[in-house]
Amino acid sequence: MKLSIVLSTQPAQFQAATFKGDLDANLARIAGLGYDGVELAIRDPKLIDLDGLDRLVRKHNLVVPAIGTGQAWGEEGLSFTDPDPAIRRAAIERIKSHVPVAARFKAERLAVIIIGLVRGIVKPGMDHAQAMAWLTDALRECSDAARPQGIRLVLEPINRYETTLINNAAQGLELIERVGADNFGLLLDTFHMNIEEPNIEDSIRQAGDRIFHFHVADSNRWHPGAGHLDFKSILRALFATGYVGFVSGEFMPVPDAATGAQKAIEYLRAKT
Ligand code: LER
Ligand code: MN
């Protein structure tokens, strides 16, 4: 099992970005704990020194399996489904601007760009069908822009308390059919699945080879082992689909990032 963990390259309000801040020190910690990769949360590629980041990641022998983009929503309010066409266009261009970043880090053909809350939350009074149409068009445009670089996009089903748009794997699979792009798949996250899926393992089996990336947190969004999810069974179901990607820790830094990350890797390694 290849393990990675989320590190935010910029300050962020999102609580489950396990590591934040000092990149060199955090990358050293992550590598020192035995992680194979680091999932980089990047609000805006314009804000990073790509060469410097690439150098640091290589220095610590880490792979970047995925790039998180949700802070464009969390910090700036960009979304594919905002009623304002200028905001929708800015969200699409922002996601497209991640393609060269993902291409730079592409290792083992694994670098995916994550569509989390940048899809939007569908505010009260908005037409859901209209939002789905905007979402589908945006995902087609971004998938088309990513394909020539060999980059894949993933939509993450997110629980009902954060968005009304695509909460579970079945809705995600319907969206995949609608978008009809071979480089567009799902990111499943055990924290959201515990809230939304009738049965986590069954949903993993249904999503099958459309799972392009996987987030782990326990039921309380602390590190795996701190709650009541059955990771032995969940990971067995995941790998039975033929999944060859990373299992990526995205959990709250409890009691602190390094301790949570250490407990997670010990626990997950013991489960497979
Ligand atoms: C991001 O990967 C995630 O899981 C969401 O909860 C972000 O809001
Ligand atoms: Mn997640």
GROMACS .gro file of C-alpha atoms and ligand atoms in nm:
model
  281
    1MET     CA    1   0.000   0.000   0.000
    2LYS     CA    2   0.133   0.342  -0.098
    3LEU     CA    3   0.051   0.607   0.161
    4SER     CA    4   0.042   0.983   0.129
    5ILE     CA    5  -0.085   1.265   0.347
    6VAL     CA    6  -0.229   1.610   0.282
    7LEU     CA    7  -0.006   1.915   0.314
    8SER     CA    8  -0.136   2.263   0.240
    9THR     CA    9   0.109   2.489   0.059
   10GLN     CA   10  -0.074   2.801   0.179
   11PRO     CA   11  -0.252   2.900   0.500
   12ALA     CA   12  -0.603   2.750   0.491
   13GLN     CA   13  -0.913   2.738   0.706
   14PHE     CA   14  -0.984   2.373   0.610
   15GLN     CA   15  -0.933   2.180   0.935
   16ALA     CA   16  -0.853   1.838   0.786
   17ALA     CA   17  -0.550   1.954   0.585
   18THR     CA   18  -0.331   1.755   0.821
   19PHE     CA   19  -0.009   1.950   0.769
   20LYS     CA   20   0.014   2.325   0.704
   21GLY     CA   21   0.295   2.576   0.686
   22ASP     CA   22   0.675   2.530   0.670
   23LEU     CA   23   0.713   2.311   0.361
   24ASP     CA   24   1.067   2.183   0.407
   25ALA     CA   25   1.016   2.087   0.772
   26ASN     CA   26   0.679   1.925   0.705
   27LEU     CA   27   0.803   1.731   0.402
   28ALA     CA   28   1.094   1.606   0.614
   29ARG     CA   29   0.851   1.494   0.886
   30ILE     CA   30   0.621   1.323   0.636
   31ALA     CA   31   0.908   1.137   0.468
   32GLY     CA   32   1.066   1.056   0.804
   33LEU     CA   33   0.745   0.889   0.922
   34GLY     CA   34   0.761   0.655   0.622
   35TYR     CA   35   0.502   0.808   0.390
   36ASP     CA   36   0.563   0.749   0.019
   37GLY     CA   37   0.388   1.062  -0.100
   38VAL     CA   38   0.242   1.400  -0.020
   39GLU     CA   39  -0.090   1.530  -0.149
   40LEU     CA   40  -0.046   1.901  -0.207
   41ALA     CA   41  -0.335   2.137  -0.144
   42ILE     CA   42  -0.272   2.437  -0.371
   43ARG     CA   43  -0.512   2.730  -0.372
   44ASP     CA   44  -0.368   2.898  -0.679
   45PRO     CA   45  -0.067   2.776  -0.881
   46LYS     CA   46   0.031   3.142  -0.928
   47LEU     CA   47   0.108   3.160  -0.555
   48ILE     CA   48   0.367   2.883  -0.555
   49ASP     CA   49   0.727   2.859  -0.667
   50LEU     CA   50   0.685   2.541  -0.871
   51ASP     CA   51   1.058   2.479  -0.924
   52GLY     CA   52   1.128   2.524  -0.554
   53LEU     CA   53   0.839   2.300  -0.451
   54ASP     CA   54   0.947   2.033  -0.699
   55ARG     CA   55   1.304   2.048  -0.561
   56LEU     CA   56   1.182   2.009  -0.204
   57VAL     CA   57   0.954   1.717  -0.287
   58ARG     CA   58   1.239   1.542  -0.470
   59LYS     CA   59   1.484   1.618  -0.188
   60HIS     CA   60   1.262   1.419   0.047
   61ASN     CA   61   1.199   1.141  -0.209
   62LEU     CA   62   0.825   1.190  -0.205
   63VAL     CA   63   0.570   1.136  -0.483
   64VAL     CA   64   0.279   1.379  -0.538
   65PRO     CA   65  -0.020   1.157  -0.623
   66ALA     CA   66  -0.283   1.432  -0.612
   67ILE     CA   67  -0.337   1.806  -0.603
   68GLY     CA   68  -0.619   1.947  -0.393
   69THR     CA   69  -0.789   2.263  -0.516
   70GLY     CA   70  -1.068   2.320  -0.262
   71GLN     CA   71  -0.914   2.633  -0.115
   72ALA     CA   72  -1.011   2.822  -0.431
   73TRP     CA   73  -1.363   2.777  -0.297
   74GLY     CA   74  -1.282   2.798   0.074
   75GLU     CA   75  -1.068   3.112   0.057
   76GLU     CA   76  -1.193   3.282  -0.263
   77GLY     CA   77  -1.544   3.150  -0.333
   78LEU     CA   78  -1.469   3.023  -0.684
   79SER     CA   79  -1.712   2.757  -0.806
   80PHE     CA   80  -1.833   2.581  -1.121
   81THR     CA   81  -2.195   2.644  -1.020
   82ASP     CA   82  -2.200   3.004  -0.903
   83PRO     CA   83  -2.485   3.206  -1.060
   84ASP     CA   84  -2.227   3.464  -1.171
   85PRO     CA   85  -2.076   3.354  -1.507
   86ALA     CA   86  -1.751   3.540  -1.432
   87ILE     CA   87  -1.701   3.335  -1.116
   88ARG     CA   88  -1.778   3.010  -1.302
   89ARG     CA   89  -1.526   3.104  -1.573
   90ALA     CA   90  -1.262   3.194  -1.311
   91ALA     CA   91  -1.316   2.855  -1.143
   92ILE     CA   92  -1.271   2.669  -1.473
   93GLU     CA   93  -0.957   2.866  -1.560
   94ARG     CA   94  -0.819   2.808  -1.209
   95ILE     CA   95  -0.864   2.430  -1.240
   96LYS     CA   96  -0.709   2.434  -1.588
   97SER     CA   97  -0.411   2.623  -1.443
   98HIS     CA   98  -0.340   2.320  -1.221
   99VAL     CA   99  -0.275   2.098  -1.525
  100PRO     CA  100   0.090   2.205  -1.573
  101VAL     CA  101   0.146   2.163  -1.196
  102ALA     CA  102   0.004   1.811  -1.200
  103ALA     CA  103   0.207   1.734  -1.514
  104ARG     CA  104   0.524   1.851  -1.337
  105PHE     CA  105   0.465   1.610  -1.049
  106LYS     CA  106   0.324   1.328  -1.257
  107ALA     CA  107   0.487   1.014  -1.127
  108GLU     CA  108   0.372   0.661  -1.192
  109ARG     CA  109   0.097   0.821  -1.406
  110LEU     CA  110  -0.080   0.908  -1.082
  111ALA     CA  111  -0.112   1.284  -1.047
  112VAL     CA  112  -0.481   1.368  -1.025
  113ILE     CA  113  -0.646   1.708  -0.985
  114ILE     CA  114  -0.914   1.701  -0.719
  115ILE     CA  115  -1.250   1.870  -0.769
  116GLY     CA  116  -1.383   1.911  -0.417
  117LEU     CA  117  -1.586   2.212  -0.312
  118VAL     CA  118  -1.486   2.409  -0.621
  119ARG     CA  119  -1.788   2.235  -0.774
  120GLY     CA  120  -1.998   2.464  -0.552
  121ILE     CA  121  -2.254   2.400  -0.284
  122VAL     CA  122  -2.578   2.504  -0.467
  123LYS     CA  123  -2.707   2.786  -0.254
  124PRO     CA  124  -3.075   2.798  -0.144
  125GLY     CA  125  -3.304   2.912  -0.427
  126MET     CA  126  -3.072   2.784  -0.699
  127ASP     CA  127  -3.197   2.545  -0.964
  128HIS     CA  128  -3.030   2.206  -0.906
  129ALA     CA  129  -3.072   2.093  -1.269
  130GLN     CA  130  -2.906   2.413  -1.388
  131ALA     CA  131  -2.619   2.358  -1.143
  132MET     CA  132  -2.573   2.002  -1.273
  133ALA     CA  133  -2.561   2.132  -1.631
  134TRP     CA  134  -2.296   2.392  -1.541
  135LEU     CA  135  -2.102   2.130  -1.346
  136THR     CA  136  -2.111   1.882  -1.636
  137ASP     CA  137  -1.992   2.140  -1.889
  138ALA     CA  138  -1.713   2.261  -1.659
  139LEU     CA  139  -1.591   1.907  -1.595
  140ARG     CA  140  -1.591   1.829  -1.968
  141GLU     CA  141  -1.387   2.141  -2.043
  142CYS     CA  142  -1.135   2.071  -1.764
  143SER     CA  143  -1.105   1.699  -1.852
  144ASP     CA  144  -1.041   1.792  -2.215
  145ALA     CA  145  -0.769   2.038  -2.106
  146ALA     CA  146  -0.604   1.775  -1.881
  147ARG     CA  147  -0.614   1.478  -2.121
  148PRO     CA  148  -0.326   1.578  -2.356
  149GLN     CA  149  -0.092   1.596  -2.052
  150GLY     CA  150  -0.206   1.252  -1.930
  151ILE     CA  151  -0.367   1.411  -1.624
  152ARG     CA  152  -0.686   1.283  -1.463
  153LEU     CA  153  -0.956   1.471  -1.275
  154VAL     CA  154  -1.147   1.336  -0.977
  155LEU     CA  155  -1.472   1.452  -0.827
  156GLU     CA  156  -1.502   1.387  -0.456
  157PRO     CA  157  -1.850   1.305  -0.320
  158ILE     CA  158  -1.876   1.530  -0.012
  159ASN     CA  159  -2.123   1.496   0.274
  160ARG     CA  160  -2.452   1.686   0.295
  161TYR     CA  161  -2.331   1.930   0.560
  162GLU     CA  162  -2.078   2.079   0.315
  163THR     CA  163  -2.264   2.070  -0.021
  164THR     CA  164  -2.591   1.960  -0.181
  165LEU     CA  165  -2.418   1.866  -0.506
  166ILE     CA  166  -2.289   1.505  -0.534
  167ASN     CA  167  -2.292   1.360  -0.183
  168ASN     CA  168  -2.239   0.991  -0.254
  169ALA     CA  169  -2.066   0.748  -0.489
  170ALA     CA  170  -2.382   0.660  -0.686
  171GLN     CA  171  -2.439   1.028  -0.772
  172GLY     CA  172  -2.071   1.054  -0.862
  173LEU     CA  173  -2.101   0.758  -1.101
  174GLU     CA  174  -2.407   0.913  -1.267
  175LEU     CA  175  -2.209   1.232  -1.318
  176ILE     CA  176  -1.923   1.034  -1.473
  177GLU     CA  177  -2.169   0.889  -1.725
  178ARG     CA  178  -2.296   1.238  -1.802
  179VAL     CA  179  -1.953   1.392  -1.847
  180GLY     CA  180  -1.834   1.099  -2.060
  181ALA     CA  181  -1.458   1.166  -2.026
  182ASP     CA  182  -1.216   0.873  -1.988
  183ASN     CA  183  -0.983   1.079  -1.764
  184PHE     CA  184  -1.257   1.175  -1.516
  185GLY     CA  185  -1.322   0.957  -1.211
  186LEU     CA  186  -1.391   0.959  -0.839
  187LEU     CA  187  -1.206   1.037  -0.521
  188LEU     CA  188  -1.372   0.850  -0.236
  189ASP     CA  189  -1.316   0.974   0.120
  190THR     CA  190  -1.398   0.744   0.412
  191PHE     CA  191  -1.510   1.036   0.632
  192HIS     CA  192  -1.778   1.140   0.381
  193MET     CA  193  -1.864   0.778   0.297
  194ASN     CA  194  -1.933   0.703   0.664
  195ILE     CA  195  -2.201   0.975   0.659
  196GLU     CA  196  -2.352   0.915   0.315
  197GLU     CA  197  -2.303   0.559   0.187
  198PRO     CA  198  -2.549   0.281   0.274
  199ASN     CA  199  -2.249   0.045   0.292
  200ILE     CA  200  -1.893   0.168   0.240
  201GLU     CA  201  -1.754  -0.156   0.095
  202ASP     CA  202  -2.048  -0.200  -0.148
  203SER     CA  203  -2.004   0.155  -0.276
  204ILE     CA  204  -1.633   0.094  -0.328
  205ARG     CA  205  -1.717  -0.218  -0.529
  206GLN     CA  206  -1.973  -0.025  -0.737
  207ALA     CA  207  -1.727   0.254  -0.813
  208GLY     CA  208  -1.463  -0.008  -0.909
  209ASP     CA  209  -1.206   0.109  -1.161
  210ARG     CA  210  -1.350   0.462  -1.156
  211ILE     CA  211  -1.179   0.519  -0.820
  212PHE     CA  212  -0.876   0.726  -0.915
  213HIS     CA  213  -0.784   0.847  -0.563
  214PHE     CA  214  -0.873   0.763  -0.202
  215HIS     CA  215  -0.883   0.971   0.120
  216VAL     CA  216  -0.876   0.817   0.466
  217ALA     CA  217  -0.993   0.962   0.795
  218ASP     CA  218  -1.177   0.782   1.070
  219SER     CA  219  -1.547   0.838   1.156
  220ASN     CA  220  -1.459   1.143   1.369
  221ARG     CA  221  -1.220   1.277   1.103
  222TRP     CA  222  -0.926   1.203   1.326
  223HIS     CA  223  -0.649   0.967   1.212
  224PRO     CA  224  -0.747   0.612   1.112
  225GLY     CA  225  -0.766   0.407   1.430
  226ALA     CA  226  -0.919   0.691   1.634
  227GLY     CA  227  -1.282   0.614   1.546
  228HIS     CA  228  -1.503   0.321   1.457
  229LEU     CA  229  -1.442   0.254   1.085
  230ASP     CA  230  -1.332  -0.096   0.985
  231PHE     CA  231  -1.025  -0.011   0.777
  232LYS     CA  232  -0.922  -0.373   0.729
  233SER     CA  233  -1.248  -0.443   0.547
  234ILE     CA  234  -1.254  -0.106   0.364
  235LEU     CA  235  -0.899  -0.143   0.231
  236ARG     CA  236  -0.960  -0.505   0.134
  237ALA     CA  237  -1.261  -0.389  -0.074
  238LEU     CA  238  -1.056  -0.105  -0.226
  239PHE     CA  239  -0.765  -0.322  -0.337
  240ALA     CA  240  -1.002  -0.594  -0.464
  241THR     CA  241  -1.118  -0.341  -0.729
  242GLY     CA  242  -0.762  -0.346  -0.869
  243TYR     CA  243  -0.683  -0.002  -0.721
  244VAL     CA  244  -0.314   0.082  -0.761
  245GLY     CA  245  -0.322   0.444  -0.643
  246PHE     CA  246  -0.233   0.602  -0.312
  247VAL     CA  247  -0.425   0.587   0.013
  248SER     CA  248  -0.405   0.948   0.126
  249GLY     CA  249  -0.450   1.066   0.483
  250GLU     CA  250  -0.671   1.371   0.519
  251PHE     CA  251  -0.762   1.410   0.885
  252MET     CA  252  -0.753   1.664   1.162
  253PRO     CA  253  -0.416   1.723   1.331
  254VAL     CA  254  -0.518   1.555   1.657
  255PRO     CA  255  -0.341   1.576   1.898
  256ASP     CA  256  -0.101   1.734   1.645
  257ALA     CA  257  -0.016   1.666   1.279
  258ALA     CA  258   0.298   1.459   1.337
  259THR     CA  259   0.145   1.239   1.609
  260GLY     CA  260  -0.175   1.183   1.407
  261ALA     CA  261   0.029   1.101   1.097
  262GLN     CA  262   0.244   0.857   1.290
  263LYS     CA  263  -0.054   0.681   1.446
  264ALA     CA  264  -0.222   0.663   1.104
  265ILE     CA  265   0.072   0.500   0.929
  266GLU     CA  266   0.126   0.247   1.207
  267TYR     CA  267  -0.242   0.160   1.214
  268LEU     CA  268  -0.290   0.139   0.836
  269ARG     CA  269   0.025  -0.065   0.778
  270ALA     CA  270  -0.101  -0.314   1.037
  271LYS     CA  271  -0.436  -0.344   0.854
  272THR     CA  272  -0.297  -0.460   0.518
  273LER     C1  273  -1.159   1.759   0.077
  273LER     O1  274  -1.087   1.649   0.029
  273LER     C2  275  -1.272   1.715   0.161
  273LER     O2  276  -1.282   1.602   0.199
  273LER     C3  277  -1.377   1.813   0.197
  273LER     O3  278  -1.428   1.786   0.326
  273LER     C4  279  -1.337   1.957   0.179
  273LER     O4  280  -1.436   2.041   0.222
  274MN      MN  281  -1.141   1.444   0.125
   0.00000   0.00000   0.00000
